PDB file of C-alpha atoms in Angstrom:
ATOM      1  CA  MET A   1       0.168   0.060   0.081  1.00  0.00           C
ATOM      2  CA  ARG A   2       2.902   2.413   0.849  1.00  0.00           C
ATOM      3  CA  ARG A   3       4.300   1.660  -2.680  1.00  0.00           C
ATOM      4  CA  ARG A   4       1.360   2.400  -4.322  1.00  0.00           C
ATOM      5  CA  VAL A   5       1.131   5.910  -2.570  1.00  0.00           C
ATOM      6  CA  ILE A   6       4.699   6.647  -3.005  1.00  0.00           C
ATOM      7  CA  GLY A   7       3.992   5.730  -6.714  1.00  0.00           C
ATOM      8  CA  VAL A   8       1.159   8.114  -6.977  1.00  0.00           C
ATOM      9  CA  ILE A   9       3.242  10.723  -5.194  1.00  0.00           C
ATOM     10  CA  THR A  10       5.726  10.423  -7.732  1.00  0.00           C
ATOM     11  CA  VAL A  11       3.593  10.316 -10.917  1.00  0.00           C
ATOM     12  CA  LEU A  12       1.896  13.548  -9.354  1.00  0.00           C
ATOM     13  CA  ALA A  13       4.704  15.324  -8.524  1.00  0.00           C
ATOM     14  CA  SER A  14       6.552  14.377 -11.985  1.00  0.00           C
ATOM     15  CA  MET A  15       3.479  15.266 -13.767  1.00  0.00           C
ATOM     16  CA  SER A  16       3.302  18.955 -12.244  1.00  0.00           C
ATOM     17  CA  LEU A  17       6.771  19.614 -12.561  1.00  0.00           C
ATOM     18  CA  THR A  18       6.525  18.711 -16.935  1.00  0.00           C
ATOM     19  CA  GLY A  19       3.349  20.746 -16.779  1.00  0.00           C
ATOM     20  CA  CYS A  20       5.355  24.039 -15.535  1.00  0.00           C
ATOM     21  CA  ASN A  21       7.043  23.595 -19.091  1.00  0.00           C
ATOM     22  CA  TYR A  22       3.492  23.246 -20.806  1.00  0.00           C
ATOM     23  CA  SER A  23       1.920  26.000 -21.835  1.00  0.00           C
ATOM     24  CA  PHE A  24      -1.803  26.367 -23.589  1.00  0.00           C
ATOM     25  CA  ARG A  25      -2.668  28.740 -26.279  1.00  0.00           C
ATOM     26  CA  ALA A  26      -5.510  28.593 -27.796  1.00  0.00           C
ATOM     27  CA  GLY A  27      -5.637  28.845 -31.679  1.00  0.00           C
ATOM     28  CA  SER A  28      -6.696  32.369 -32.655  1.00  0.00           C
ATOM     29  CA  PHE A  29      -7.813  33.826 -36.268  1.00  0.00           C
ATOM     30  CA  PRO A  30      -5.812  35.000 -38.168  1.00  0.00           C
ATOM     31  CA  PRO A  31      -3.112  32.864 -38.294  1.00  0.00           C
ATOM     32  CA  PRO A  32       0.040  35.099 -36.446  1.00  0.00           C
ATOM     33  CA  HIS A  33       1.232  36.245 -40.478  1.00  0.00           C
ATOM     34  CA  VAL A  34      -1.809  37.534 -41.770  1.00  0.00           C
ATOM     35  CA  LYS A  35      -2.050  41.506 -40.682  1.00  0.00           C
ATOM     36  CA  THR A  36      -4.015  42.363 -43.210  1.00  0.00           C
ATOM     37  CA  ILE A  37      -7.030  41.436 -45.557  1.00  0.00           C
ATOM     38  CA  ALA A  38      -8.536  42.595 -48.514  1.00  0.00           C
ATOM     39  CA  VAL A  39     -12.579  42.365 -49.100  1.00  0.00           C
ATOM     40  CA  LEU A  40     -13.499  41.978 -52.352  1.00  0.00           C
ATOM     41  CA  PRO A  41     -17.170  42.801 -53.945  1.00  0.00           C
ATOM     42  CA  PHE A  42     -19.338  40.129 -53.478  1.00  0.00           C
ATOM     43  CA  GLU A  43     -20.773  38.458 -57.144  1.00  0.00           C
ATOM     44  CA  ASN A  44     -24.533  38.394 -56.908  1.00  0.00           C
ATOM     45  CA  ASP A  45     -27.187  35.797 -58.329  1.00  0.00           C
ATOM     46  CA  THR A  46     -29.912  37.775 -57.125  1.00  0.00           C
ATOM     47  CA  ASN A  47     -32.156  40.590 -59.013  1.00  0.00           C
ATOM     48  CA  ARG A  48     -30.823  42.724 -55.600  1.00  0.00           C
ATOM     49  CA  PHE A  49     -28.320  45.157 -56.742  1.00  0.00           C
ATOM     50  CA  GLU A  50     -27.676  46.919 -53.855  1.00  0.00           C
ATOM     51  CA  LEU A  51     -26.886  44.055 -51.902  1.00  0.00           C
ATOM     52  CA  THR A  52     -23.428  43.534 -53.200  1.00  0.00           C
ATOM     53  CA  GLY A  53     -22.625  47.532 -51.868  1.00  0.00           C
ATOM     54  CA  GLU A  54     -24.599  46.989 -48.991  1.00  0.00           C
ATOM     55  CA  LEU A  55     -22.860  43.709 -47.811  1.00  0.00           C
ATOM     56  CA  TYR A  56     -19.180  45.014 -48.954  1.00  0.00           C
ATOM     57  CA  ASP A  57     -19.670  48.320 -46.803  1.00  0.00           C
ATOM     58  CA  GLN A  58     -20.499  46.100 -43.847  1.00  0.00           C
ATOM     59  CA  LEU A  59     -17.604  44.025 -43.880  1.00  0.00           C
ATOM     60  CA  VAL A  60     -14.804  46.884 -44.795  1.00  0.00           C
ATOM     61  CA  ARG A  61     -16.561  48.631 -41.869  1.00  0.00           C
ATOM     62  CA  ASN A  62     -16.761  45.681 -39.072  1.00  0.00           C
ATOM     63  CA  LEU A  63     -14.702  42.663 -40.531  1.00  0.00           C
ATOM     64  CA  PRO A  64     -11.085  43.875 -39.885  1.00  0.00           C
ATOM     65  CA  ARG A  65     -11.703  45.249 -36.546  1.00  0.00           C
ATOM     66  CA  ALA A  66     -13.501  42.204 -35.135  1.00  0.00           C
ATOM     67  CA  LEU A  67     -10.426  40.002 -36.794  1.00  0.00           C
ATOM     68  CA  GLY A  68      -7.754  42.465 -35.178  1.00  0.00           C
ATOM     69  CA  ILE A  69      -6.546  43.228 -38.387  1.00  0.00           C
ATOM     70  CA  ARG A  70      -6.160  45.959 -41.215  1.00  0.00           C
ATOM     71  CA  THR A  71      -7.540  46.473 -44.557  1.00  0.00           C
ATOM     72  CA  ALA A  72      -5.513  46.632 -47.648  1.00  0.00           C
ATOM     73  CA  GLY A  73      -5.695  46.261 -51.376  1.00  0.00           C
ATOM     74  CA  GLU A  74      -5.671  42.832 -53.051  1.00  0.00           C
ATOM     75  CA  ASP A  75      -2.427  43.263 -54.372  1.00  0.00           C
ATOM     76  CA  VAL A  76      -0.669  43.631 -51.152  1.00  0.00           C
ATOM     77  CA  ALA A  77      -2.991  42.357 -48.837  1.00  0.00           C
ATOM     78  CA  ASP A  78      -2.073  38.986 -46.594  1.00  0.00           C
ATOM     79  CA  ALA A  79      -5.703  37.202 -47.031  1.00  0.00           C
ATOM     80  CA  VAL A  80      -8.757  37.813 -49.171  1.00  0.00           C
ATOM     81  CA  VAL A  81     -12.602  37.602 -48.359  1.00  0.00           C
ATOM     82  CA  ARG A  82     -14.897  36.999 -51.063  1.00  0.00           C
ATOM     83  CA  GLY A  83     -17.997  35.069 -52.147  1.00  0.00           C
ATOM     84  CA  THR A  84     -21.060  35.233 -53.800  1.00  0.00           C
ATOM     85  CA  ILE A  85     -24.652  36.474 -52.758  1.00  0.00           C
ATOM     86  CA  THR A  86     -27.072  33.534 -53.871  1.00  0.00           C
ATOM     87  CA  SER A  87     -30.171  34.015 -52.514  1.00  0.00           C
ATOM     88  CA  TYR A  88     -32.727  37.176 -51.611  1.00  0.00           C
ATOM     89  CA  ASP A  89     -36.334  36.436 -50.169  1.00  0.00           C
ATOM     90  CA  VAL A  90     -38.919  38.232 -48.577  1.00  0.00           C
ATOM     91  CA  ARG A  91     -40.952  35.859 -46.629  1.00  0.00           C
ATOM     92  CA  ALA A  92     -44.446  36.859 -44.121  1.00  0.00           C
ATOM     93  CA  PRO A  93     -43.710  34.614 -41.093  1.00  0.00           C
ATOM     94  CA  ASN A  94     -46.231  36.167 -38.811  1.00  0.00           C
ATOM     95  CA  TYR A  95     -49.949  37.136 -40.535  1.00  0.00           C
ATOM     96  CA  ARG A  96     -52.965  37.250 -39.255  1.00  0.00           C
ATOM     97  CA  ALA A  97     -54.949  34.774 -41.440  1.00  0.00           C
ATOM     98  CA  ALA A  98     -58.231  35.661 -43.456  1.00  0.00           C
ATOM     99  CA  ALA A  99     -61.168  35.549 -41.511  1.00  0.00           C
ATOM    100  CA  ASN A 100     -65.005  36.869 -42.393  1.00  0.00           C
ATOM    101  CA  GLY A 101     -64.103  37.417 -46.243  1.00  0.00           C
ATOM    102  CA  GLN A 102     -61.279  39.904 -45.457  1.00  0.00           C
ATOM    103  CA  PRO A 103     -57.924  39.270 -46.561  1.00  0.00           C
ATOM    104  CA  ALA A 104     -54.641  38.537 -44.961  1.00  0.00           C
ATOM    105  CA  GLU A 105     -53.126  40.565 -42.724  1.00  0.00           C
ATOM    106  CA  VAL A 106     -49.202  40.373 -43.022  1.00  0.00           C
ATOM    107  CA  LEU A 107     -47.712  41.589 -39.416  1.00  0.00           C
ATOM    108  CA  GLN A 108     -44.110  40.762 -39.736  1.00  0.00           C
ATOM    109  CA  ARG A 109     -41.713  40.220 -42.856  1.00  0.00           C
ATOM    110  CA  GLN A 110     -38.506  38.418 -42.862  1.00  0.00           C
ATOM    111  CA  VAL A 111     -35.347  38.830 -45.106  1.00  0.00           C
ATOM    112  CA  ALA A 112     -33.457  36.319 -45.689  1.00  0.00           C
ATOM    113  CA  ILE A 113     -30.011  36.594 -47.217  1.00  0.00           C
ATOM    114  CA  VAL A 114     -27.738  33.686 -48.138  1.00  0.00           C
ATOM    115  CA  ILE A 115     -23.889  33.844 -49.113  1.00  0.00           C
ATOM    116  CA  THR A 116     -21.060  31.970 -50.136  1.00  0.00           C
ATOM    117  CA  VAL A 117     -17.987  33.303 -48.580  1.00  0.00           C
ATOM    118  CA  GLU A 118     -14.112  32.249 -48.512  1.00  0.00           C
ATOM    119  CA  ILE A 119     -11.224  33.808 -46.401  1.00  0.00           C
ATOM    120  CA  VAL A 120      -7.717  33.105 -48.720  1.00  0.00           C
ATOM    121  CA  ASP A 121      -4.374  32.967 -47.054  1.00  0.00           C
ATOM    122  CA  LEU A 122      -2.837  34.965 -49.963  1.00  0.00           C
ATOM    123  CA  VAL A 123       0.693  34.682 -48.338  1.00  0.00           C
ATOM    124  CA  GLN A 124       0.397  30.662 -47.991  1.00  0.00           C
ATOM    125  CA  ASN A 125      -2.413  30.158 -50.498  1.00  0.00           C
ATOM    126  CA  VAL A 126      -4.838  27.845 -48.628  1.00  0.00           C
ATOM    127  CA  ILE A 127      -8.231  28.541 -47.511  1.00  0.00           C
ATOM    128  CA  LEU A 128      -8.793  29.614 -44.031  1.00  0.00           C
ATOM    129  CA  TRP A 129     -11.973  29.378 -43.531  1.00  0.00           C
ATOM    130  CA  GLU A 130     -14.885  28.676 -46.056  1.00  0.00           C
ATOM    131  CA  SER A 131     -18.856  28.004 -45.768  1.00  0.00           C
ATOM    132  CA  ARG A 132     -21.344  27.408 -48.843  1.00  0.00           C
ATOM    133  CA  SER A 133     -24.451  28.501 -47.314  1.00  0.00           C
ATOM    134  CA  VAL A 134     -24.414  31.278 -44.821  1.00  0.00           C
ATOM    135  CA  THR A 135     -27.985  32.776 -43.656  1.00  0.00           C
ATOM    136  CA  GLY A 136     -28.747  36.017 -42.097  1.00  0.00           C
ATOM    137  CA  GLN A 137     -32.337  37.041 -41.763  1.00  0.00           C
ATOM    138  CA  GLY A 138     -33.344  39.971 -40.459  1.00  0.00           C
ATOM    139  CA  GLU A 139     -37.028  40.941 -39.542  1.00  0.00           C
ATOM    140  CA  PHE A 140     -39.467  44.172 -39.879  1.00  0.00           C
ATOM    141  CA  ILE A 141     -42.961  45.329 -39.329  1.00  0.00           C
ATOM    142  CA  GLU A 142     -44.762  45.331 -42.222  1.00  0.00           C
ATOM    143  CA  ALA A 143     -47.007  48.535 -41.102  1.00  0.00           C
ATOM    144  CA  SER A 144     -44.270  50.740 -39.641  1.00  0.00           C
ATOM    145  CA  GLU A 145     -40.804  49.639 -41.229  1.00  0.00           C
ATOM    146  CA  SER A 146     -38.987  49.456 -44.252  1.00  0.00           C
ATOM    147  CA  GLU A 147     -37.590  46.087 -46.037  1.00  0.00           C
ATOM    148  CA  GLU A 148     -34.485  48.304 -45.331  1.00  0.00           C
ATOM    149  CA  ILE A 149     -34.918  47.373 -42.088  1.00  0.00           C
ATOM    150  CA  GLY A 150     -34.948  43.783 -42.236  1.00  0.00           C
ATOM    151  CA  ARG A 151     -32.178  43.744 -45.212  1.00  0.00           C
ATOM    152  CA  LEU A 152     -29.265  46.292 -43.267  1.00  0.00           C
ATOM    153  CA  GLU A 153     -30.447  43.520 -40.105  1.00  0.00           C
ATOM    154  CA  ALA A 154     -29.358  40.276 -42.177  1.00  0.00           C
ATOM    155  CA  ILE A 155     -26.279  41.808 -43.939  1.00  0.00           C
ATOM    156  CA  GLU A 156     -25.236  42.416 -39.700  1.00  0.00           C
ATOM    157  CA  LEU A 157     -25.967  39.044 -38.802  1.00  0.00           C
ATOM    158  CA  LEU A 158     -24.048  37.555 -42.177  1.00  0.00           C
ATOM    159  CA  VAL A 159     -21.124  39.640 -41.558  1.00  0.00           C
ATOM    160  CA  GLN A 160     -20.924  38.667 -37.536  1.00  0.00           C
ATOM    161  CA  LYS A 161     -21.490  34.780 -38.590  1.00  0.00           C
ATOM    162  CA  ILE A 162     -18.878  35.193 -40.972  1.00  0.00           C
ATOM    163  CA  VAL A 163     -16.395  36.500 -38.128  1.00  0.00           C
ATOM    164  CA  ASP A 164     -17.738  33.628 -35.893  1.00  0.00           C
ATOM    165  CA  GLY A 165     -17.057  30.940 -38.148  1.00  0.00           C
ATOM    166  CA  ALA A 166     -13.419  31.937 -39.214  1.00  0.00           C
ATOM    167  CA  GLN A 167     -12.990  32.304 -35.145  1.00  0.00           C
ATOM    168  CA  SER A 168     -13.997  28.719 -34.360  1.00  0.00           C
ATOM    169  CA  ASN A 169     -12.039  27.225 -36.702  1.00  0.00           C
ATOM    170  CA  TRP A 170      -9.041  28.247 -34.943  1.00  0.00           C
TER     171      TRP A 170
END
């Protein structure tokens, strides 16, 4: 029994001594050599042409800051973010059903935008993160708000999902 106790103490002591040399560094995005990023305007497969500019503006304004890097031109950047807007849809998830000959009343609308996106390390020529289907949804009240409110909310959510996706990969 005494040998077993001494053995356990020896193992614990050696683990604690080697543990002093061990350090844990959680992965981070971007990799240390990526200091700048270029944001390219996304291709747009929808008939809503304003989406390209609105998404680009939000990405340029928020993505570099969220990732802790600076923007740069594609020719000098360490990484690039690019993608395609694949879908734009306005739905009515909240409505009052028709009754007594009255038409249905839409109470709330929802804007859904779907994109594909990739962040490419131009230094090492590898894809750092990609997703073939990122969806952002924004809502607006039919009676008092415009579709633009829902669209901008959906775009903000898309940018946040890109940041979250990239950071979760490391």
